[in-house]
Amino acid sequence: GGKDAINITIINFNKEKMRITWATRELFHNENVSFFYTFGEGKHKVWKPCTAYLLDQDYNSGCLFKREGPTLAISIRNSNGSEELFSKQLKSDFYIKPSPPENVTFFWEEDTVTVSCDKPERNVHCLRLELQYKSKFDKEWQSRTAKCCSVREQGFDPRKCYSFRVRLNRRVPQCNVVNYSSDWEAETFWMNGTLLDSCDDDVTPQSETEIVLSCSLAILLMMLILSILLCKWQRVRTSVLPAIPDPKYPFADLFNYHNGNLQEWLDKSDHVMLQTKLEYEEPESITEAESQQEDGKNSEKPGPLEKIFTFPGAVENNDSKAAEIACLIPVSNAMGPFAGFNILINDDMYVML
């Protein structure tokens, strides 16, 4: 209760500067308060007004001033300084926030790394060096802390790239009442003892030629697979769903020349088929008659396997040219020699000379 019942933040930047902040809108209802401080002791204190205010929406929310001694007294008052709203006396060296480590070095030995930094000039026993690292496959940082100012860690994979960062921590409660740490030193990237610009450098980018060749091979392989699948699909489709013949081709004359008149098309088709049949029957009838005559002659007088048949007009006129044209009428189912081979000759075969 009373004047000590508010929260303030006190930071001593490595015994050089002090920064004290408060929540203006929550504590003082947006009142623009004033701040005073002193490093003196006793009843006769000399209060100094803040010359470097920190603002929050145009309201004073903190003060930045130089550290001048171990004992600090502060006073927050109303805007004109006539009424004190809050006061506190404290040891400034219990709120130290250390500076980042300087001259950080990395020493690699196989899978072990040792990280070191320069020792601060004061209060080295109050500081601890914290090392954090992670590979590009890790989501969270791994942490290792040791006495200032060297830390050693092992178990690093030489095939992985690691990110490293270090900072100094103030020991609590031996040296600080608040657990303050320095800002992180600049992050560095290492792989098997080699310093890199980033962990992306350990991945060798593919050249444009390799990319083009890879894409071309992938496209060709895809086309080959599609061709094979298409051929198999055609076979399956043909076996499962055979092609249905189009009726318009066998009945083309019905629609093209007879306008769909079925009776006219049938009459025309029967006439054509009958004429065609007669054309093929006439030669067969003549051949059969000739064969019967030859068979009669052969039955009266034995002779060779073949008989020369001459036209009657040629014999009566003694036409030598017509006599030379003859048909060799083969005997039914007889064997005839030709070029040293025996050939079976039936009624349906004839030779024209």
Short mmCIF file of C-alpha atoms in Angstrom, two decimals:
data_model
loop_
_atom_site.label_atom_id
_atom_site.label_comp_id
_atom_site.label_asym_id
_atom_site.label_seq_id
_atom_site.Cartn_x
_atom_site.Cartn_y
_atom_site.Cartn_z
CA GLY A 1 0.00 0.00 0.00
CA GLY A 2 0.90 3.64 -0.01
CA LYS A 3 3.55 5.10 -2.24
CA ASP A 4 5.36 1.75 -2.79
CA ALA A 5 2.34 -0.07 -4.32
CA ILE A 6 3.13 0.45 -8.01
CA ASN A 7 5.27 -1.48 -10.44
CA ILE A 8 8.25 0.11 -12.12
CA THR A 9 11.01 -1.31 -14.28
CA ILE A 10 14.60 -0.50 -13.32
CA ILE A 11 17.55 -1.31 -15.57
CA ASN A 12 21.20 -0.48 -14.96
CA PHE A 13 23.01 -0.74 -18.29
CA ASN A 14 26.38 -2.18 -17.26
CA LYS A 15 26.84 0.48 -14.54
CA GLU A 16 26.77 3.24 -17.11
CA LYS A 17 23.16 4.36 -17.57
CA MET A 18 19.89 3.95 -15.70
CA ARG A 19 16.48 3.55 -17.27
CA ILE A 20 13.32 3.60 -15.16
CA THR A 21 9.89 3.16 -16.75
CA TRP A 22 6.31 3.01 -15.47
CA ALA A 23 2.81 2.44 -16.94
CA THR A 24 1.49 5.99 -17.08
CA ARG A 25 -2.06 5.36 -18.31
CA GLU A 26 -2.63 2.49 -15.86
CA LEU A 27 -0.97 4.03 -12.78
CA PHE A 28 -1.65 7.73 -13.10
CA HIS A 29 -4.73 7.80 -15.35
CA ASN A 30 -3.00 9.59 -18.20
CA GLU A 31 -1.60 12.26 -15.94
CA ASN A 32 1.66 13.74 -17.26
CA VAL A 33 3.83 13.15 -14.19
CA SER A 34 7.38 14.38 -13.50
CA PHE A 35 10.43 12.37 -12.38
CA PHE A 36 13.27 13.21 -9.96
CA TYR A 37 16.30 11.18 -8.84
CA THR A 38 19.40 11.38 -6.63
CA PHE A 39 22.44 9.26 -5.80
CA GLY A 40 23.13 11.02 -2.53
CA GLU A 41 22.52 9.71 0.98
CA GLY A 42 21.34 11.29 4.21
CA LYS A 43 18.78 13.94 4.87
CA HIS A 44 20.23 16.57 2.59
CA LYS A 45 19.57 15.01 -0.81
CA VAL A 46 19.90 16.95 -3.99
CA TRP A 47 17.08 15.95 -6.33
CA LYS A 48 17.70 16.21 -10.04
CA PRO A 49 14.87 16.51 -12.56
CA CYS A 50 14.77 14.15 -15.52
CA THR A 51 16.14 15.67 -18.68
CA ALA A 52 15.49 12.72 -21.04
CA TYR A 53 11.91 11.47 -20.76
CA LEU A 54 10.57 8.39 -22.50
CA LEU A 55 7.13 9.03 -23.99
CA ASP A 56 4.02 6.91 -24.46
CA GLN A 57 1.49 8.76 -26.64
CA ASP A 58 2.81 12.14 -25.51
CA TYR A 59 2.78 11.15 -21.84
CA ASN A 60 5.94 10.74 -19.72
CA SER A 61 6.42 7.00 -19.17
CA GLY A 62 10.11 6.78 -18.17
CA CYS A 63 13.44 8.48 -17.72
CA LEU A 64 16.96 7.80 -18.96
CA PHE A 65 19.87 9.20 -16.92
CA LYS A 66 23.52 8.52 -16.04
CA ARG A 67 24.42 6.17 -13.22
CA GLU A 68 26.44 8.06 -10.57
CA GLY A 69 26.64 5.69 -7.60
CA PRO A 70 25.46 2.42 -6.02
CA THR A 71 22.58 3.95 -4.04
CA LEU A 72 19.66 5.47 -5.93
CA ALA A 73 16.54 7.27 -4.77
CA ILE A 74 13.71 8.12 -7.14
CA SER A 75 10.55 10.22 -6.84
CA ILE A 76 7.55 10.44 -9.19
CA ARG A 77 5.45 13.58 -8.70
CA ASN A 78 2.58 15.38 -10.34
CA SER A 79 3.10 17.54 -13.38
CA ASN A 80 4.28 20.67 -11.48
CA GLY A 81 6.29 18.66 -8.89
CA SER A 82 4.35 19.84 -5.88
CA GLU A 83 2.91 16.44 -4.87
CA GLU A 84 4.84 13.17 -4.62
CA LEU A 85 2.99 10.17 -6.08
CA PHE A 86 5.67 7.50 -5.68
CA SER A 87 9.16 7.19 -4.15
CA LYS A 88 11.71 4.39 -3.76
CA GLN A 89 15.32 3.88 -2.63
CA LEU A 90 17.36 1.00 -4.07
CA LYS A 91 20.78 -0.41 -4.85
CA SER A 92 21.39 0.38 -8.50
CA ASP A 93 23.96 -2.40 -8.95
CA PHE A 94 21.32 -5.09 -8.30
CA TYR A 95 19.56 -4.18 -11.56
CA ILE A 96 22.47 -4.52 -13.94
CA LYS A 97 21.85 -5.60 -17.50
CA PRO A 98 25.24 -6.68 -18.93
CA SER A 99 26.52 -5.66 -22.32
CA PRO A 100 26.77 -8.26 -25.13
CA PRO A 101 29.96 -10.37 -25.16
CA GLU A 102 32.86 -8.97 -27.15
CA ASN A 103 35.34 -10.69 -29.50
CA VAL A 104 33.54 -14.03 -29.59
CA THR A 105 35.68 -16.87 -31.00
CA PHE A 106 34.86 -20.44 -32.03
CA PHE A 107 37.34 -23.29 -31.76
CA TRP A 108 36.42 -26.57 -33.48
CA GLU A 109 37.93 -29.97 -32.70
CA GLU A 110 36.15 -32.84 -34.49
CA ASP A 111 32.58 -32.81 -33.07
CA THR A 112 33.39 -30.41 -30.20
CA VAL A 113 33.24 -26.61 -30.24
CA THR A 114 34.56 -24.18 -27.63
CA VAL A 115 33.13 -20.64 -27.60
CA SER A 116 35.00 -17.85 -25.78
CA CYS A 117 34.76 -14.07 -25.37
CA ASP A 118 36.69 -11.26 -23.70
CA LYS A 119 36.32 -10.93 -19.94
CA PRO A 120 34.56 -7.78 -18.70
CA GLU A 121 36.57 -5.39 -16.59
CA ARG A 122 34.30 -5.67 -13.53
CA ASN A 123 32.33 -8.34 -11.68
CA VAL A 124 33.30 -11.32 -13.83
CA HIS A 125 32.15 -13.69 -11.07
CA CYS A 126 28.57 -12.37 -11.51
CA LEU A 127 28.41 -13.29 -15.19
CA ARG A 128 27.77 -16.53 -17.03
CA LEU A 129 28.20 -17.17 -20.75
CA GLU A 130 25.23 -18.78 -22.50
CA LEU A 131 25.57 -20.54 -25.85
CA GLN A 132 22.58 -21.45 -28.01
CA TYR A 133 22.72 -23.42 -31.24
CA LYS A 134 20.46 -25.28 -33.64
CA SER A 135 20.75 -26.93 -37.04
CA LYS A 136 18.51 -26.08 -39.95
CA PHE A 137 16.54 -29.24 -39.11
CA ASP A 138 15.81 -28.12 -35.52
CA LYS A 139 12.85 -25.95 -34.57
CA GLU A 140 14.09 -24.88 -31.12
CA TRP A 141 17.43 -23.68 -29.80
CA GLN A 142 19.66 -25.93 -27.71
CA SER A 143 21.24 -24.11 -24.76
CA ARG A 144 24.47 -24.52 -22.83
CA THR A 145 25.68 -22.21 -20.00
CA ALA A 146 29.07 -22.01 -18.29
CA LYS A 147 31.17 -19.61 -16.27
CA CYS A 148 32.37 -16.50 -17.97
CA CYS A 149 33.90 -16.51 -20.36
CA SER A 150 34.13 -19.89 -22.11
CA VAL A 151 31.64 -22.64 -22.88
CA ARG A 152 32.31 -26.06 -24.42
CA GLU A 153 29.82 -28.32 -26.19
CA GLN A 154 30.19 -31.55 -28.17
CA GLY A 155 28.13 -33.86 -30.35
CA PHE A 156 27.96 -31.72 -33.49
CA ASP A 157 27.32 -33.50 -36.79
CA PRO A 158 29.95 -32.48 -39.39
CA ARG A 159 27.36 -32.93 -42.16
CA LYS A 160 25.00 -30.31 -40.70
CA CYS A 161 25.09 -26.54 -40.66
CA TYR A 162 24.52 -24.90 -37.26
CA SER A 163 23.47 -21.43 -36.14
CA PHE A 164 25.21 -20.06 -33.03
CA ARG A 165 24.50 -17.11 -30.75
CA VAL A 166 25.89 -16.14 -27.33
CA ARG A 167 25.05 -13.71 -24.54
CA LEU A 168 25.98 -12.91 -20.94
CA ASN A 169 23.64 -13.58 -18.01
CA ARG A 170 23.68 -11.89 -14.61
CA ARG A 171 23.61 -14.32 -11.68
CA VAL A 172 20.52 -14.28 -9.46
CA PRO A 173 20.24 -13.74 -6.50
CA GLN A 174 23.97 -13.45 -5.80
CA CYS A 175 24.43 -10.36 -7.93
CA ASN A 176 21.01 -9.27 -9.19
CA VAL A 177 17.46 -9.14 -7.92
CA VAL A 178 16.20 -9.36 -11.49
CA ASN A 179 17.29 -11.99 -14.02
CA TYR A 180 18.77 -9.73 -16.66
CA SER A 181 20.72 -10.95 -19.69
CA SER A 182 22.59 -9.06 -22.35
CA ASP A 183 21.40 -8.78 -25.93
CA TRP A 184 22.40 -11.63 -28.21
CA GLU A 185 25.64 -11.30 -30.08
CA ALA A 186 25.34 -11.43 -33.87
CA GLU A 187 24.29 -14.89 -35.08
CA THR A 188 26.93 -16.92 -36.94
CA PHE A 189 26.70 -20.05 -39.11
CA TRP A 190 29.16 -22.94 -39.00
CA MET A 191 29.55 -26.31 -40.67
CA ASN A 192 32.32 -28.70 -39.66
CA GLY A 193 34.52 -25.84 -38.47
CA THR A 194 33.90 -23.63 -41.51
CA LEU A 195 32.25 -20.23 -41.16
CA LEU A 196 29.41 -19.68 -43.63
CA ASP A 197 27.30 -16.70 -44.57
CA SER A 198 24.13 -18.70 -43.91
CA CYS A 199 23.01 -22.30 -43.59
CA ASP A 200 21.61 -22.13 -47.10
CA ASP A 201 25.18 -22.13 -48.47
CA ASP A 202 25.70 -25.82 -47.69
CA VAL A 203 23.04 -26.78 -50.25
CA THR A 204 24.63 -26.81 -53.70
CA PRO A 205 22.18 -25.26 -56.16
CA GLN A 206 21.52 -27.17 -59.35
CA SER A 207 22.69 -25.63 -62.58
CA GLU A 208 20.24 -24.62 -65.27
CA THR A 209 21.41 -27.47 -67.51
CA GLU A 210 20.71 -30.05 -64.82
CA ILE A 211 17.29 -28.57 -64.20
CA VAL A 212 16.42 -28.64 -67.92
CA LEU A 213 17.64 -32.23 -68.31
CA SER A 214 15.73 -33.35 -65.24
CA CYS A 215 12.53 -31.74 -66.49
CA SER A 216 12.99 -33.22 -69.97
CA LEU A 217 13.54 -36.72 -68.61
CA ALA A 218 10.53 -36.38 -66.38
CA ILE A 219 8.36 -35.30 -69.33
CA LEU A 220 9.61 -38.15 -71.56
CA LEU A 221 9.02 -40.68 -68.81
CA MET A 222 5.53 -39.35 -68.28
CA MET A 223 4.76 -39.53 -72.03
CA LEU A 224 6.04 -43.13 -72.16
CA ILE A 225 3.86 -44.13 -69.23
CA LEU A 226 0.84 -42.44 -70.79
CA SER A 227 1.46 -44.22 -74.11
CA ILE A 228 1.66 -47.60 -72.40
CA LEU A 229 -1.49 -46.92 -70.44
CA LEU A 230 -3.29 -45.74 -73.59
CA CYS A 231 -2.35 -48.90 -75.51
CA LYS A 232 -3.50 -51.12 -72.68
CA TRP A 233 -6.70 -49.13 -72.39
CA GLN A 234 -7.39 -49.58 -76.13
CA ARG A 235 -6.90 -53.34 -75.79
CA VAL A 236 -9.17 -53.56 -72.78
CA ARG A 237 -11.77 -51.39 -74.48
CA THR A 238 -11.66 -53.52 -77.66
CA SER A 239 -12.04 -56.77 -75.71
CA VAL A 240 -14.76 -55.50 -73.40
CA LEU A 241 -16.59 -53.23 -75.85
CA PRO A 242 -16.06 -54.54 -79.43
CA ALA A 243 -16.67 -52.13 -82.27
CA ILE A 244 -20.20 -52.17 -83.72
CA PRO A 245 -20.21 -52.03 -87.56
CA ASP A 246 -21.89 -49.03 -89.09
CA PRO A 247 -24.93 -50.17 -91.13
CA LYS A 248 -24.70 -47.26 -93.53
CA TYR A 249 -21.83 -48.84 -95.52
CA PRO A 250 -23.53 -52.18 -96.54
CA PHE A 251 -26.74 -50.32 -97.34
CA ALA A 252 -25.19 -47.29 -99.02
CA ASP A 253 -27.04 -47.92 -102.32
CA LEU A 254 -30.37 -48.10 -100.49
CA PHE A 255 -30.05 -44.52 -99.29
CA ASN A 256 -27.83 -42.96 -101.95
CA TYR A 257 -29.56 -44.26 -105.13
CA HIS A 258 -33.03 -45.47 -104.00
CA ASN A 259 -33.85 -42.84 -101.33
CA GLY A 260 -34.64 -45.53 -98.81
CA ASN A 261 -37.10 -47.45 -101.06
CA LEU A 262 -36.49 -51.00 -99.82
CA GLN A 263 -38.54 -52.78 -102.50
CA GLU A 264 -36.84 -50.93 -105.35
CA TRP A 265 -33.44 -51.66 -103.82
CA LEU A 266 -34.28 -55.37 -103.43
CA ASP A 267 -35.50 -55.63 -107.05
CA LYS A 268 -32.40 -53.93 -108.32
CA SER A 269 -30.15 -56.09 -106.15
CA ASP A 270 -31.86 -59.33 -107.30
CA HIS A 271 -31.41 -58.31 -110.98
CA VAL A 272 -27.72 -57.59 -110.49
CA MET A 273 -27.17 -60.82 -108.57
CA LEU A 274 -29.03 -62.84 -111.27
CA GLN A 275 -27.05 -61.27 -114.12
CA THR A 276 -23.83 -61.91 -112.28
CA LYS A 277 -24.85 -65.49 -111.67
CA LEU A 278 -25.62 -66.09 -115.35
CA GLU A 279 -22.31 -64.61 -116.44
CA TYR A 280 -20.50 -67.07 -114.23
CA GLU A 281 -22.68 -70.06 -115.12
CA GLU A 282 -22.22 -69.90 -118.96
CA PRO A 283 -18.50 -70.66 -119.07
CA GLU A 284 -19.01 -73.42 -116.55
CA SER A 285 -21.73 -75.04 -118.74
CA ILE A 286 -19.52 -74.99 -121.85
CA THR A 287 -16.65 -76.45 -119.92
CA GLU A 288 -18.84 -79.19 -118.49
CA ALA A 289 -20.16 -80.11 -122.02
CA GLU A 290 -16.66 -80.25 -123.41
CA SER A 291 -15.56 -82.40 -120.51
CA GLN A 292 -18.39 -84.84 -121.12
CA GLN A 293 -17.41 -85.18 -124.82
CA GLU A 294 -13.79 -85.81 -123.95
CA ASP A 295 -14.78 -88.36 -121.36
CA GLY A 296 -16.80 -90.22 -124.05
CA LYS A 297 -13.87 -90.33 -126.40
CA ASN A 298 -11.48 -91.43 -123.71
CA SER A 299 -13.78 -94.30 -122.81
CA GLU A 300 -13.68 -95.66 -126.41
CA LYS A 301 -9.95 -95.25 -127.01
CA PRO A 302 -7.30 -95.21 -124.36
CA GLY A 303 -4.86 -92.40 -124.77
CA PRO A 304 -2.67 -90.05 -122.85
CA LEU A 305 -3.77 -88.14 -119.79
CA GLU A 306 -4.58 -85.05 -121.83
CA LYS A 307 -6.62 -84.57 -125.05
CA ILE A 308 -6.37 -81.61 -127.39
CA PHE A 309 -9.76 -80.01 -128.08
CA THR A 310 -10.03 -77.96 -131.27
CA PHE A 311 -12.80 -75.73 -132.41
CA PRO A 312 -15.00 -77.32 -135.22
CA GLY A 313 -14.73 -74.27 -137.45
CA ALA A 314 -10.99 -74.48 -137.43
CA VAL A 315 -10.97 -78.15 -138.54
CA GLU A 316 -13.44 -77.67 -141.41
CA ASN A 317 -11.54 -74.69 -142.80
CA ASN A 318 -8.15 -76.31 -142.21
CA ASP A 319 -7.06 -73.14 -140.48
CA SER A 320 -3.61 -73.91 -139.16
CA LYS A 321 -3.59 -70.90 -136.84
CA ALA A 322 -6.89 -71.84 -135.25
CA ALA A 323 -5.70 -75.41 -134.87
CA GLU A 324 -2.77 -74.29 -132.86
CA ILE A 325 -5.10 -72.74 -130.26
CA ALA A 326 -6.30 -75.51 -128.08
CA CYS A 327 -7.42 -76.21 -124.52
CA LEU A 328 -5.89 -78.97 -122.58
CA ILE A 329 -8.85 -80.54 -120.85
CA PRO A 330 -7.61 -82.42 -117.81
CA VAL A 331 -9.04 -85.77 -116.88
CA SER A 332 -11.07 -85.71 -113.65
CA ASN A 333 -8.89 -86.38 -110.64
CA ALA A 334 -5.96 -87.37 -112.86
CA MET A 335 -2.28 -86.93 -112.09
CA GLY A 336 -0.43 -84.77 -114.63
CA PRO A 337 3.34 -84.44 -114.84
CA PHE A 338 4.76 -80.92 -114.92
CA ALA A 339 8.45 -80.02 -114.59
CA GLY A 340 9.17 -83.28 -112.84
CA PHE A 341 6.25 -82.97 -110.39
CA ASN A 342 2.96 -84.89 -110.34
CA ILE A 343 0.02 -82.48 -110.03
CA LEU A 344 -3.51 -83.56 -109.08
CA ILE A 345 -5.91 -82.18 -111.73
CA ASN A 346 -9.70 -82.04 -111.17
CA ASP A 347 -12.66 -80.78 -113.15
CA ASP A 348 -12.37 -77.23 -111.93
CA MET A 349 -8.84 -76.67 -113.34
CA TYR A 350 -7.81 -75.94 -116.91
CA VAL A 351 -4.73 -74.62 -118.67
CA MET A 352 -4.93 -72.14 -121.53
CA LEU A 353 -2.21 -72.26 -124.22
#
